[in-house]
Coordinates of C-alpha atoms in Angstrom, one line a residue:
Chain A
X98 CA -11.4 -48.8 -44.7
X99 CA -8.2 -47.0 -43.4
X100 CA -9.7 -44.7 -40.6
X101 CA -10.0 -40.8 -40.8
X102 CA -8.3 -38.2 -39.2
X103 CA -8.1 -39.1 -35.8
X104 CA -8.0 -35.5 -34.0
X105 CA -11.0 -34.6 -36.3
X106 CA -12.9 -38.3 -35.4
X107 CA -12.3 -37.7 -31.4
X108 CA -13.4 -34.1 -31.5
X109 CA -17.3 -34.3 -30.2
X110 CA -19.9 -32.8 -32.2
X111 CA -21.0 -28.9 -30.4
X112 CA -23.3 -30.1 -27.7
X113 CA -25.4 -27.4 -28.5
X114 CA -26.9 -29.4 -31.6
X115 CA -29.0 -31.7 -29.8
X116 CA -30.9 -28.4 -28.2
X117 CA -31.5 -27.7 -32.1
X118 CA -32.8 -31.1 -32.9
X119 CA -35.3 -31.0 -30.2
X120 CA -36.0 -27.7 -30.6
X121 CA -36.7 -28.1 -34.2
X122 CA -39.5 -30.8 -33.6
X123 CA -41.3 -28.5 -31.0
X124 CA -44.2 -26.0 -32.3
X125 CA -44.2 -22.5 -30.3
X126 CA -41.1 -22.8 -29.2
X127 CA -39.7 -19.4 -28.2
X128 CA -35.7 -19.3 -28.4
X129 CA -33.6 -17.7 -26.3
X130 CA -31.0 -20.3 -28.1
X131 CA -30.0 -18.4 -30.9
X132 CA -26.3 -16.4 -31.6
X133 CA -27.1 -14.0 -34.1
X134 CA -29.5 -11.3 -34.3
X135 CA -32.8 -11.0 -34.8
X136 CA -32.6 -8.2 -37.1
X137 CA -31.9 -8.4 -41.0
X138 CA -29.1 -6.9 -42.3
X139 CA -29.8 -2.8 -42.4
X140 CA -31.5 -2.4 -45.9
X141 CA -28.9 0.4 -47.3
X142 CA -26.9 -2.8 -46.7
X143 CA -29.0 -5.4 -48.5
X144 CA -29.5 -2.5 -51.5
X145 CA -25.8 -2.2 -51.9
X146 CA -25.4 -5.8 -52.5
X147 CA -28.3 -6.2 -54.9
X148 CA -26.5 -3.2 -56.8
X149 CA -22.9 -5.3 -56.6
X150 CA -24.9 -8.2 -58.0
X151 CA -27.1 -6.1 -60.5
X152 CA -23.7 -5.3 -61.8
X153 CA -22.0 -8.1 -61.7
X154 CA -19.2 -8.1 -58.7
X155 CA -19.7 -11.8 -58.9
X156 CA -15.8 -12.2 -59.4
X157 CA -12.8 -13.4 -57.0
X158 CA -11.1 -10.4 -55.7
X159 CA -7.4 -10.1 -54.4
X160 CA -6.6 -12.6 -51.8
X161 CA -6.2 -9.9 -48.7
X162 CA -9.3 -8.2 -50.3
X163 CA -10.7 -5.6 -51.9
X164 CA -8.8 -2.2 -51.0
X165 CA -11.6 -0.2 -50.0
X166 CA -12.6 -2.3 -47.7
X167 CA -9.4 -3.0 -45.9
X168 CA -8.7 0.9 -45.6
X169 CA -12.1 1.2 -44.3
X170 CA -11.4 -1.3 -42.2
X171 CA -8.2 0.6 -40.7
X172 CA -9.2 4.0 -40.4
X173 CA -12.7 2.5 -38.0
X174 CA -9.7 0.7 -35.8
X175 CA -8.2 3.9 -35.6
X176 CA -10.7 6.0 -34.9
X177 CA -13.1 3.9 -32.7
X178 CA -9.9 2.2 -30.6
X179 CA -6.7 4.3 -31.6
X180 CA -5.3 0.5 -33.0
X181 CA -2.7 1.0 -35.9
X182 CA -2.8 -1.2 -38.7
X183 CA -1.2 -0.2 -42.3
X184 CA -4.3 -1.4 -44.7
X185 CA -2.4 -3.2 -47.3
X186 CA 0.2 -5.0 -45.4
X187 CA -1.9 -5.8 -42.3
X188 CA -5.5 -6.1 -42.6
X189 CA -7.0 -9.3 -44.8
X190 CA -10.6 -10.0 -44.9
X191 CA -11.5 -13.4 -44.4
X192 CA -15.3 -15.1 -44.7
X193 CA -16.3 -14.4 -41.1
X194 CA -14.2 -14.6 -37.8
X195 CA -14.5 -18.4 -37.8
X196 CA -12.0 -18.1 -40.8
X197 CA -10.0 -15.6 -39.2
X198 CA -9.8 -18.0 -35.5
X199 CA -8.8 -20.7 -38.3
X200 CA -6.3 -18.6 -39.8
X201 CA -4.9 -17.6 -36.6
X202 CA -4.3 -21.2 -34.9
X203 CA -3.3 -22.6 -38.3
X204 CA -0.7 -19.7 -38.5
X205 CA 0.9 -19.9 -34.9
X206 CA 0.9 -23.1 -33.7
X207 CA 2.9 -26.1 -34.3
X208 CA 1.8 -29.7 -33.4
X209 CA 1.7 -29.4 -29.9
X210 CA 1.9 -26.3 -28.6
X211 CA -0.8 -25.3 -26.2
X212 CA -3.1 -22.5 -26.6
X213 CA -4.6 -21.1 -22.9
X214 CA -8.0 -20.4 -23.3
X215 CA -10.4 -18.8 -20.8
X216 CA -13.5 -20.5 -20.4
X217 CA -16.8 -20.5 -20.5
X218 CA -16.3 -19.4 -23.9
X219 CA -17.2 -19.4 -27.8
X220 CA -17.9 -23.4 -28.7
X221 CA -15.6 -23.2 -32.1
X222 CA -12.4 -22.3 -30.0
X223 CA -11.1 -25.6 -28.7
X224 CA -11.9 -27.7 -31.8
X225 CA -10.6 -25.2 -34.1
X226 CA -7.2 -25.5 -31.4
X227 CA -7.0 -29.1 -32.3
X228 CA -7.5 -29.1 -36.1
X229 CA -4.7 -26.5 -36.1
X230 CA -2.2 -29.1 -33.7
X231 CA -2.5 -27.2 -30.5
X232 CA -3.8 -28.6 -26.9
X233 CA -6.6 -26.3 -25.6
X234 CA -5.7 -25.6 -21.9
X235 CA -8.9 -24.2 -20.5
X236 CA -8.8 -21.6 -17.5
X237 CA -11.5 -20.8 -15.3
X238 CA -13.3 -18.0 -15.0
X239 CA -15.9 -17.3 -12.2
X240 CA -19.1 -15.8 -12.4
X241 CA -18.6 -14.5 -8.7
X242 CA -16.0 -12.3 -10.6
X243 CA -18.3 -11.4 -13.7
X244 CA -16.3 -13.7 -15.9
X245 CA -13.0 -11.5 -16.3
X246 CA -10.2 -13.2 -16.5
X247 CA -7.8 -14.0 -13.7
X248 CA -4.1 -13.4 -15.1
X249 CA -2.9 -14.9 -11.9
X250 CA -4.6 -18.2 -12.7
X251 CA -3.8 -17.4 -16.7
X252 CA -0.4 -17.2 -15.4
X253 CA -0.2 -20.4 -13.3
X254 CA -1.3 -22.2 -16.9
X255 CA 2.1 -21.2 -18.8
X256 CA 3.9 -23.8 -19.5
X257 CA 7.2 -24.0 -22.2
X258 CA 4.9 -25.3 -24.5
X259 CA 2.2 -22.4 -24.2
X260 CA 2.3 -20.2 -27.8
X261 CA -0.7 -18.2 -27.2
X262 CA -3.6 -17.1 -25.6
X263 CA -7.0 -16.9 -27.1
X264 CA -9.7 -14.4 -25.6
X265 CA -13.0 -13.4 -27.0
X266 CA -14.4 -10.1 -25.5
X267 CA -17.6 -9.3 -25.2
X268 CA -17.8 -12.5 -24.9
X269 CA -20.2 -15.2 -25.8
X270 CA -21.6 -16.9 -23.7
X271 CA -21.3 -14.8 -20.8
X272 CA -21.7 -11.5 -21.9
X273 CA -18.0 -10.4 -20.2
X274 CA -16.4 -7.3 -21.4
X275 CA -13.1 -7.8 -19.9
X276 CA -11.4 -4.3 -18.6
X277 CA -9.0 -2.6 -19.9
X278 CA -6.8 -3.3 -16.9
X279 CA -7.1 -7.0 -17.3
X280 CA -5.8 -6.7 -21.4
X281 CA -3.2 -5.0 -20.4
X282 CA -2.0 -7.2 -17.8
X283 CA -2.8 -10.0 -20.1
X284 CA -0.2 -8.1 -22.7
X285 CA 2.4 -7.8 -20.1
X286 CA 1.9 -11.1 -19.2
X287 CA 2.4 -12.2 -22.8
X288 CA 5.4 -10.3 -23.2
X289 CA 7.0 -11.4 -20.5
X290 CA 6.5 -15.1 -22.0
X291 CA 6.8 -14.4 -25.1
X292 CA 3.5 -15.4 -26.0
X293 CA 1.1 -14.7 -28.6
X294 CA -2.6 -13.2 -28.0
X295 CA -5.5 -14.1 -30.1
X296 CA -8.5 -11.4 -29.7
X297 CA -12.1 -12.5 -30.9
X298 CA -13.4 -9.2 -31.2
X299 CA -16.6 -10.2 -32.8
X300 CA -19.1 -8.4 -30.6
X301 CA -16.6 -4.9 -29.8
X302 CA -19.7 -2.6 -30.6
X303 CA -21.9 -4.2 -28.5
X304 CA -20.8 -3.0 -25.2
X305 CA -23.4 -1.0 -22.8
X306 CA -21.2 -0.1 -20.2
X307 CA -18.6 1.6 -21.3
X308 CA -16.3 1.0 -24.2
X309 CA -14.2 -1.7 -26.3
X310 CA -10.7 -2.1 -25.9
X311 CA -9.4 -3.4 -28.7
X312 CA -6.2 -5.6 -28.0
X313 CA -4.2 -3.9 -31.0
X314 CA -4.2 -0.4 -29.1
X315 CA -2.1 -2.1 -26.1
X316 CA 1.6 -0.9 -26.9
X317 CA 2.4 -4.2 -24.9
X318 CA 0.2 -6.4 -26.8
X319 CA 0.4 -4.7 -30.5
X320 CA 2.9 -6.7 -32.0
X321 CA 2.4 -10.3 -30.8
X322 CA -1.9 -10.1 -31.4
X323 CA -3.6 -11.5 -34.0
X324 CA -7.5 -9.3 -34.1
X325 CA -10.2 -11.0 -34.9
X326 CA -13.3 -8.7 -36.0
X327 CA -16.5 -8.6 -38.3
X328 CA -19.6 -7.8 -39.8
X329 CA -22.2 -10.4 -38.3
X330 CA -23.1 -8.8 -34.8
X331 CA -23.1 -4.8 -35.2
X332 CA -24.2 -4.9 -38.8
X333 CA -26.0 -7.9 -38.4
X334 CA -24.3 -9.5 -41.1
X335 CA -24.1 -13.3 -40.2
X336 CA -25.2 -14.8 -43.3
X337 CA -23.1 -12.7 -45.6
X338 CA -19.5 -14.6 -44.1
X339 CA -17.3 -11.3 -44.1
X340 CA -14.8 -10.5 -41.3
X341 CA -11.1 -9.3 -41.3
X342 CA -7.8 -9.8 -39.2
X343 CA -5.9 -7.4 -38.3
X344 CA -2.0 -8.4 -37.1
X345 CA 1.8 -7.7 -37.5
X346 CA 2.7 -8.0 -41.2
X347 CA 4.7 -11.2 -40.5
X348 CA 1.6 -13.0 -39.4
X349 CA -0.9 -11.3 -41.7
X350 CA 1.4 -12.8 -44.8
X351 CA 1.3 -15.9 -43.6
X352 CA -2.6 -15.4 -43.2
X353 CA -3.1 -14.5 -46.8
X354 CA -0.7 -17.3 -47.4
X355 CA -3.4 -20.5 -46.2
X356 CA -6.4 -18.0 -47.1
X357 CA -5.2 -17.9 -50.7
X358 CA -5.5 -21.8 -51.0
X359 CA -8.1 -22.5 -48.5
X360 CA -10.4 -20.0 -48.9
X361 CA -8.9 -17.7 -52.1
X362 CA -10.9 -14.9 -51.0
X363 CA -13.7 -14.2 -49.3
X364 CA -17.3 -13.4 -51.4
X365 CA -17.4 -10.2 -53.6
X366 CA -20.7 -9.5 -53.3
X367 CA -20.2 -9.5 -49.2
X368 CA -16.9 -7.3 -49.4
X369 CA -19.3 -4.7 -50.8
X370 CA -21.7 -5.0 -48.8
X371 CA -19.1 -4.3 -46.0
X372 CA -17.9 -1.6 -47.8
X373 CA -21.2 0.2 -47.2
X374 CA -21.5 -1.5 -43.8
X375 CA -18.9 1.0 -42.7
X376 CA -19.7 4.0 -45.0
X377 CA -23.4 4.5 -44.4
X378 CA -25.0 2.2 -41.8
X379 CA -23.4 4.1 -39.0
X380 CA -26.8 5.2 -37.8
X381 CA -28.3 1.2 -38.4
X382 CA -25.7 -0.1 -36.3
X383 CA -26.6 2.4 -33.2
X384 CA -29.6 2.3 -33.4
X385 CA -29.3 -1.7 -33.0
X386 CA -27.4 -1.2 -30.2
X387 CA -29.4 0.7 -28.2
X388 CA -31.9 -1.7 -28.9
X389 CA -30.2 -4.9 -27.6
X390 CA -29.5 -2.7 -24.4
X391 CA -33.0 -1.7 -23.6
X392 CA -34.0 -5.5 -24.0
X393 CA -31.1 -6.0 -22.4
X394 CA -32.5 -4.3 -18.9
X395 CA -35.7 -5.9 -19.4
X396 CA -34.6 -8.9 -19.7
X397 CA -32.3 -9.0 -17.2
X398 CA -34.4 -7.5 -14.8
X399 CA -36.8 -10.0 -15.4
X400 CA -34.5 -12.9 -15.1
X401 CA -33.5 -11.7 -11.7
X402 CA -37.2 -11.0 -10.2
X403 CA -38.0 -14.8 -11.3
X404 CA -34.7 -15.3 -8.7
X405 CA -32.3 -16.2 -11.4
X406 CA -28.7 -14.6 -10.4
X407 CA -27.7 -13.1 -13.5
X408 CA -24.1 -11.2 -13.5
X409 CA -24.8 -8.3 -15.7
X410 CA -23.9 -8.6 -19.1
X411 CA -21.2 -5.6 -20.1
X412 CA -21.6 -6.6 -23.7
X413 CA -22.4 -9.2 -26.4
X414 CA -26.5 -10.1 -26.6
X415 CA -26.0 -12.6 -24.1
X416 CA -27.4 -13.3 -20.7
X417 CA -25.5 -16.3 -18.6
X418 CA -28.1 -16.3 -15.0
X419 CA -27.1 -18.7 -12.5
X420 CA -29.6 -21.6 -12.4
X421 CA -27.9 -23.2 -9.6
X422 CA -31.0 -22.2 -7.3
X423 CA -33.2 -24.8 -9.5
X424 CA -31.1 -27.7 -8.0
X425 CA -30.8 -28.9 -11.6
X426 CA -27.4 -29.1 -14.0
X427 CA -27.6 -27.4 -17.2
X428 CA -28.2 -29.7 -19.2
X429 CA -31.2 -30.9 -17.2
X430 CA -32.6 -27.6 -16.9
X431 CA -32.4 -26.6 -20.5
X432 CA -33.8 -30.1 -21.7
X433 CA -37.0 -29.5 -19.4
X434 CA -37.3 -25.9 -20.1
X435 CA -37.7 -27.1 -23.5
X436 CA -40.0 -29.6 -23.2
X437 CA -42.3 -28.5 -20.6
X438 CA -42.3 -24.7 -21.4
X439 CA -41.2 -24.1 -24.8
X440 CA -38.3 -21.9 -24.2
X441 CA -34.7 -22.8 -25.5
X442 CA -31.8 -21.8 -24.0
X443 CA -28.0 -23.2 -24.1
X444 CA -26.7 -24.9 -21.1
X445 CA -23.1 -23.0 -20.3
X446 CA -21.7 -26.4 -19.8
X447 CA -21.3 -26.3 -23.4
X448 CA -18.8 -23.6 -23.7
X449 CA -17.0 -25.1 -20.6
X450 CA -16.8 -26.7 -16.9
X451 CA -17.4 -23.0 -15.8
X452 CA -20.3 -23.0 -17.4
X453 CA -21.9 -25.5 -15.2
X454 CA -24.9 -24.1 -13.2
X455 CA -25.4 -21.1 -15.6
X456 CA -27.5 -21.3 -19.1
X457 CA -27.2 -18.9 -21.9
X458 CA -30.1 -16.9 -22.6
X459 CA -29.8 -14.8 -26.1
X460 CA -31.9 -11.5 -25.7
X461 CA -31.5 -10.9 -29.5
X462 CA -35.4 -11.5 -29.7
X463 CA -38.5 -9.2 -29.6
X464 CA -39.1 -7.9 -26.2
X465 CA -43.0 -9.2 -26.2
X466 CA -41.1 -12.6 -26.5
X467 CA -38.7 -12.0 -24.0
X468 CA -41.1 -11.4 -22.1
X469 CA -43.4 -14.4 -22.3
X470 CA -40.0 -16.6 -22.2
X471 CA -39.4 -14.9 -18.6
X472 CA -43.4 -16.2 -17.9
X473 CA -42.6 -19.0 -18.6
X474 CA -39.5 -19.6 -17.2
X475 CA -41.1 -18.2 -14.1
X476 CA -43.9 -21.2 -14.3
X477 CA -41.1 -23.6 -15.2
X478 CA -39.3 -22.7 -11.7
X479 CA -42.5 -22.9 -9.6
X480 CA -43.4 -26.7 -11.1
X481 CA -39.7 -27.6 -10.3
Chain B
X159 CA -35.8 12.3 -22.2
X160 CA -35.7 12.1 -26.5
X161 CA -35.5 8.5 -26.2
X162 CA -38.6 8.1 -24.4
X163 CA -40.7 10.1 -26.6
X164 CA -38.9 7.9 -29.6
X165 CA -39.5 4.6 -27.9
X166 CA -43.5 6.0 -27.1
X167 CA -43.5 7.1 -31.2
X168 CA -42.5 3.5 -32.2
X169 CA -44.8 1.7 -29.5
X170 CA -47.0 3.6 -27.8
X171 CA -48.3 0.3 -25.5
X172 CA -45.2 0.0 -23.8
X173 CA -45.6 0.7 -19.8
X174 CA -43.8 3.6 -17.9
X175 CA -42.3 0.2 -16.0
X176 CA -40.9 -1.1 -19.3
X177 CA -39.5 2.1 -20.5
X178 CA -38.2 2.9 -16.9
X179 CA -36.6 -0.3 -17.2
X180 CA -35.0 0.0 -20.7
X181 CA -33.7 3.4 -19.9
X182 CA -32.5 2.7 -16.4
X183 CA -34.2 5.6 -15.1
X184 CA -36.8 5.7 -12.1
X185 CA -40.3 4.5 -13.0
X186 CA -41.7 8.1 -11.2
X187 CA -39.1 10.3 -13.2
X188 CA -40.3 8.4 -17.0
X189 CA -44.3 8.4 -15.8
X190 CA -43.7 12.9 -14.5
X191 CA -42.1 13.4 -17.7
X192 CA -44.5 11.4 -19.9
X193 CA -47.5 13.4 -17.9
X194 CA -46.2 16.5 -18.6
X195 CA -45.8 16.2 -22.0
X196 CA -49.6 14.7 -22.5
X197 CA -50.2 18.2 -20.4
X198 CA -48.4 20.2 -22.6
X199 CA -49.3 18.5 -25.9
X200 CA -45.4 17.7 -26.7
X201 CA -47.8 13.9 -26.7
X202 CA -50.9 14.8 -28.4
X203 CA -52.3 11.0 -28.4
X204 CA -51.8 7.5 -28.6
X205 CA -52.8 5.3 -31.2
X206 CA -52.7 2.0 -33.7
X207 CA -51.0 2.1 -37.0
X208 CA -53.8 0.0 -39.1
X209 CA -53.7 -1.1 -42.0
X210 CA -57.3 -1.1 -43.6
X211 CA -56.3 -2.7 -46.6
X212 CA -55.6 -6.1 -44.9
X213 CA -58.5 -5.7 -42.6
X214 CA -60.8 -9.2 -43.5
X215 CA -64.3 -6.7 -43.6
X216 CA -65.2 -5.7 -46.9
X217 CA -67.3 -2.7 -45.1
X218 CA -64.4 -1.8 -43.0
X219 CA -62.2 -1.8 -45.3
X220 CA -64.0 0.4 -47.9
X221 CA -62.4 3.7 -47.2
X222 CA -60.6 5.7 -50.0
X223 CA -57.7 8.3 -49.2
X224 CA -56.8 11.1 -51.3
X225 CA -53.9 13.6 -51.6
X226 CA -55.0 17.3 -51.8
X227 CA -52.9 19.6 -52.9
X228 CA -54.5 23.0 -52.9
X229 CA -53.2 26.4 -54.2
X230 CA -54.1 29.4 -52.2
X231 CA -53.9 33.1 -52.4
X232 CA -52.3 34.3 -49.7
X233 CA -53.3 37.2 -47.2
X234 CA -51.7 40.3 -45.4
X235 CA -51.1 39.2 -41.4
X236 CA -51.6 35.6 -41.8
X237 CA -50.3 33.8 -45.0
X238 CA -51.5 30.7 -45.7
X239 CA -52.5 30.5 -41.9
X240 CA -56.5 30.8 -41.7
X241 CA -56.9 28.5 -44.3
X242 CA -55.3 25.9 -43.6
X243 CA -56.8 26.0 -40.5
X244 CA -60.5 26.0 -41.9
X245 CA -59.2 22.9 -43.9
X246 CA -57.9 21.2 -41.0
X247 CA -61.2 21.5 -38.4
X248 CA -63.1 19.0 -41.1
X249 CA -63.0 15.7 -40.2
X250 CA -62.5 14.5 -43.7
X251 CA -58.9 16.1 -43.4
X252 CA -56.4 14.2 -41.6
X253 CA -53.8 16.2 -42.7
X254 CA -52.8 19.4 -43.7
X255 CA -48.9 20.5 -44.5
X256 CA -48.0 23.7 -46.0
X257 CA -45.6 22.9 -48.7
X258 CA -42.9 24.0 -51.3
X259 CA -43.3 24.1 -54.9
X260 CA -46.2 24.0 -57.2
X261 CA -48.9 24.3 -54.7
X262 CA -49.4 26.0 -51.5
X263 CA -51.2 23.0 -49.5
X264 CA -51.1 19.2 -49.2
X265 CA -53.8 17.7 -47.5
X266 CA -55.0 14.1 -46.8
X267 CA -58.4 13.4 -47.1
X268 CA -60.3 10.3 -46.3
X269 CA -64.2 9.6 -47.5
X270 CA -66.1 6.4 -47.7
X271 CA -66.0 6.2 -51.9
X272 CA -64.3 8.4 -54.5
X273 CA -67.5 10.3 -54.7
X274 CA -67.6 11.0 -51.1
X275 CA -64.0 12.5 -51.5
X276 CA -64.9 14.1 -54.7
X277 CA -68.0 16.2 -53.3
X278 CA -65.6 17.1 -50.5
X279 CA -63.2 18.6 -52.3
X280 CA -65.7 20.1 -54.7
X281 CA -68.1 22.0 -52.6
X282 CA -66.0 22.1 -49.5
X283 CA -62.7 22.6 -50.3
X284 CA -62.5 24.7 -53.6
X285 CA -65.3 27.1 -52.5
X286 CA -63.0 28.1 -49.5
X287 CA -62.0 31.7 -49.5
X288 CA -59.0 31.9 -51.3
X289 CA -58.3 28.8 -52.8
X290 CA -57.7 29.3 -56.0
X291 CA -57.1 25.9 -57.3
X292 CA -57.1 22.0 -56.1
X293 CA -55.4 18.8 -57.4
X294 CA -57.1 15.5 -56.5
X295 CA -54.3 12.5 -55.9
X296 CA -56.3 9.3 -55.2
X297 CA -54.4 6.6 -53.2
X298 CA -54.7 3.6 -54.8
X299 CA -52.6 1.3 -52.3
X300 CA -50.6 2.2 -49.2
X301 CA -47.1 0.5 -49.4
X302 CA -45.8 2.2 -45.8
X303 CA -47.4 4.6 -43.5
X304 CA -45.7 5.9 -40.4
X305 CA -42.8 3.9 -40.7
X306 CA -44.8 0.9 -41.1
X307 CA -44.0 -1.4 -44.1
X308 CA -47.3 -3.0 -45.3
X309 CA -45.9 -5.8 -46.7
X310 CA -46.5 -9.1 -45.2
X311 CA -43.1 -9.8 -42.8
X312 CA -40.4 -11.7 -43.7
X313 CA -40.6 -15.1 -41.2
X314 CA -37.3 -15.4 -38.7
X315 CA -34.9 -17.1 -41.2
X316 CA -32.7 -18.1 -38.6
X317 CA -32.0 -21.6 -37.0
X318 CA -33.7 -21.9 -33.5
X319 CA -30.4 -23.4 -31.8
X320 CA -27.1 -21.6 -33.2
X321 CA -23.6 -21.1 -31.3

């Protein structure tokens, strides 16, 4: 047979899958290997789409999406982050930020164009590059620097070729909130290339020192950023596939433009749901937050009394400790945690080369089990 | 200093090291605070939400609870005051709100059988100065108590390994 899409063919499977084929053999396994939380979605949320179903909302809706939500949507930019997006002409709702990142790439780049991505970083991010024609050039980030990003080294990447840069912050894997500082120089340094900026802005409410920036709000950066944002993290919404993009009208039209035949529009039902996601479950959504931080300090603490180095983690649910003091690699250490103490983490290798000597721990799990995971991580240290 | 007396409501077993920790706040600042609200009664107790009806003891389990609400006739100086009170020092009563609308009282009152409740509330209760009236509610399943949800918990739907 004639073969398949090459770029699709040579792109390897996420490395993180074999952790979830051994893990899925193992009994007690506790996981620290898991990116989403561990809450369900806020109940006033869940009632409100039983009530769209009950009524049957089980229809398409407008390709951008329903109204409501997109002003919604708007007015939260603008009053969390001062960003300015007009609702009907520059705000679409897509099913989930992995839509939006598709969008995004599909909509900028043209075969070969490269796309400079910070790294360690979000596993969908290079692929999703490649399906869309672009070349991934990966930049370093250092966890001696907390994972920001160095513009200098950002800036030493540009070549003619260079269309954009993609940046997810808080960040998954490492936790990095990048400061404000940094976006801004990142705008100017966009600017000055003419270069587009790609914001993942998936985690913005969970940030536990200090606040978001969203990328929009940057006069510099406003119109040459494409926003990525959603309902899965804050509202806990993973399963329900609802985010948004927010970017200049030329860009968002073309977004609505492959969305209308790709995707048509994204699930009814969900798009209400959101809708009361941001009307009512203000109070849910803090009271998650301040959650995930007080496990947060736990769990840190704990990984740095067992002598993990752990950078602290400004945002996301994510701790990325150093495991270079084990003598082992990543991947090493997270196959034997596994297997000899039942705990399962990521190795960072997987969202990078930067990643290297670091694992990510996910602290959206019940503090008892965060706590027996930092037991037992302790025990698997001492038999090393 | 509110979110440690909310983190103490929700789990009263977590260690002044823990909450310390969660708060980022000295472990000797949470544990003075925490004593001197056990001093002052702001924290009157600790205890465990349980759910008798999914206790596996058919002896321990056999406990019935009933809603009291009681009308009283209230009384120059002190209201509704000195009765409620006499209805909260039995043991039977473990609680005792003074409410709006068609009675004056609500009271929860827990006996080993329906007759144990009954003769409570019929030789105790209703021959207390003043009360003029009582409505028995018996509790015939206990869906959520204290925040609790007494249903059996959903299991972690969620992949073990995810990006």
């Amino acid at each position: 047979m004639k073969p398949l899409n090459e770029v699709i063919a040579a792109c390897p499977p996420s490395g993180i899958r074999r952790f979830f084929d051994i893990a899925a053999e193992m009994d007690d396994v506790i996981s620290l290997g898991v990116g989403e939380p561990d809450f369900v979605t806020p109940w006033r949320i869940r009632e409100a789409g039983i009530y769209a179903l009950e009524h049957g909302y089980t229809t398409y809706t407008s390709n951008a999406g329903l109204p409501a939500l997109r002003m919604l949507i708007c007015s939260d930019l603008q009053q969390r982050y001062s960003a300015e997006y007009e609702w009907d002409t520059e705000c679409l709702i897509t099913t989930g930020v992995s839509e939006g990142l598709d969008l995004a790439l599909r909509v900028l780049l043209n075969p070969g164009d490269e796309v400079i991505v910070p790294e360690p970083c979000y596993v969908a991010y290079e692929p999703c590059v490649a399906f869309a024609g672009g070349t991934t050039v990966r930049v370093p980030t250092r966890w001696e620097d907390r994972f920001t990003v160095d513009v200098d080294v950002v800036a030493a990447a540009i070549t003619p070729r260079t269309k954009a840069i993609l940046i997810g912050s808080p960040a998954n894997p490492t936790g990095a909130v990048q400061p404000r500082e940094t976006l801004q120089a990142l705008a100017r340094l966009a600017e000055k290339h003419d270069l587009y900026l790609i914001s993942d802005e998936i985690y913005d409410r969970l940030t536990y020192n200090g606040s978001h920036t969203c990328l929009g709000a940057i006069p510099e950066a406003r119109d040459r950023t494409i926003v990525l944002g959603g309902f899965s993290k804050a509202q806990a919404m993973t399963g329900w596939r609802v985010g948004w993009i927010c970017a200049p009208q030329a860009i968002a039209e073309l977004c609505v433009r492959v969305h209308q035949y790709t995707m048509l529009c994204a699930p009814h039902v969900s798009q209400l749901a959101a809708v009361e996601a941001l009307t009512s479950a203000e109070t849910d959504v803090s009271e998650m937050v301040a959650d995930y931080d007080r496990r947060r300090r736990v769990f840190v603490k704990g990984l740095r009394e067992i002598g993990l180095e752990c950078p602290e983690p400004d945002g996301a649910f994510y701790a990325f400790p150093s495991i270079r003091s084990s003598g082992l690699d990543s991947e090493t250490f997270a196959e034997r945690l596994l297997k000899e103490q039942g705990v399962a983490v990521v190795p960072g290798n997987v969202f990078g080369p930067s990643g290297e000597g670091h694992v990510r721990c996910s602290y959206a799990t019940a503090l008892p089990q965060l706590e027996t995971a930092v037991d037992r991580m302790a025990a698997f240290l001492q038999n090393l | 200093m509110r979110e440690i007396l909310e983190l103490l409501e929700r789990d009263s077993s977590l260690s002044h090291d823990t909450i310390a920790t969660m708060l980022g706040l000295p472990v000797e600042e949470v544990s003075a605070r925490i004593a001197e609200w056990e001093a002052s009664g702001v924290i009157r107790r600790y205890k465990a939400v349980v759910n008798w009806e999914a206790v596996d003891d058919a002896i321990a389990r056999e406990k019935v609870v009933a809603f009291i609400d009681v009308s009283v006739a209230p009384a120059r100086g002190v209201g509704f005051d000195d009765v409620a009170l006499r209805i909260s020092r039995f043991d039977e009563v473990t609680s005792v709100h003074l409410v709006s609308g068609g009675h004056d009282l609500r009271c929860t009152v827990v006996g080993r059988d329906i007759r144990a409740v009954s003769d409570f509330v019929s030789q105790r209760l209703s021959t207390i100065d003043r009360v003029m009236s009582t409505a028995t509610h018996f509790v015939l399943k206990t869906h959520k108590r204290d925040g609790d949800v007494f249903a059996e918990p959903e299991p972690d739907h969620r992949l073990r390994v995810t990006p």
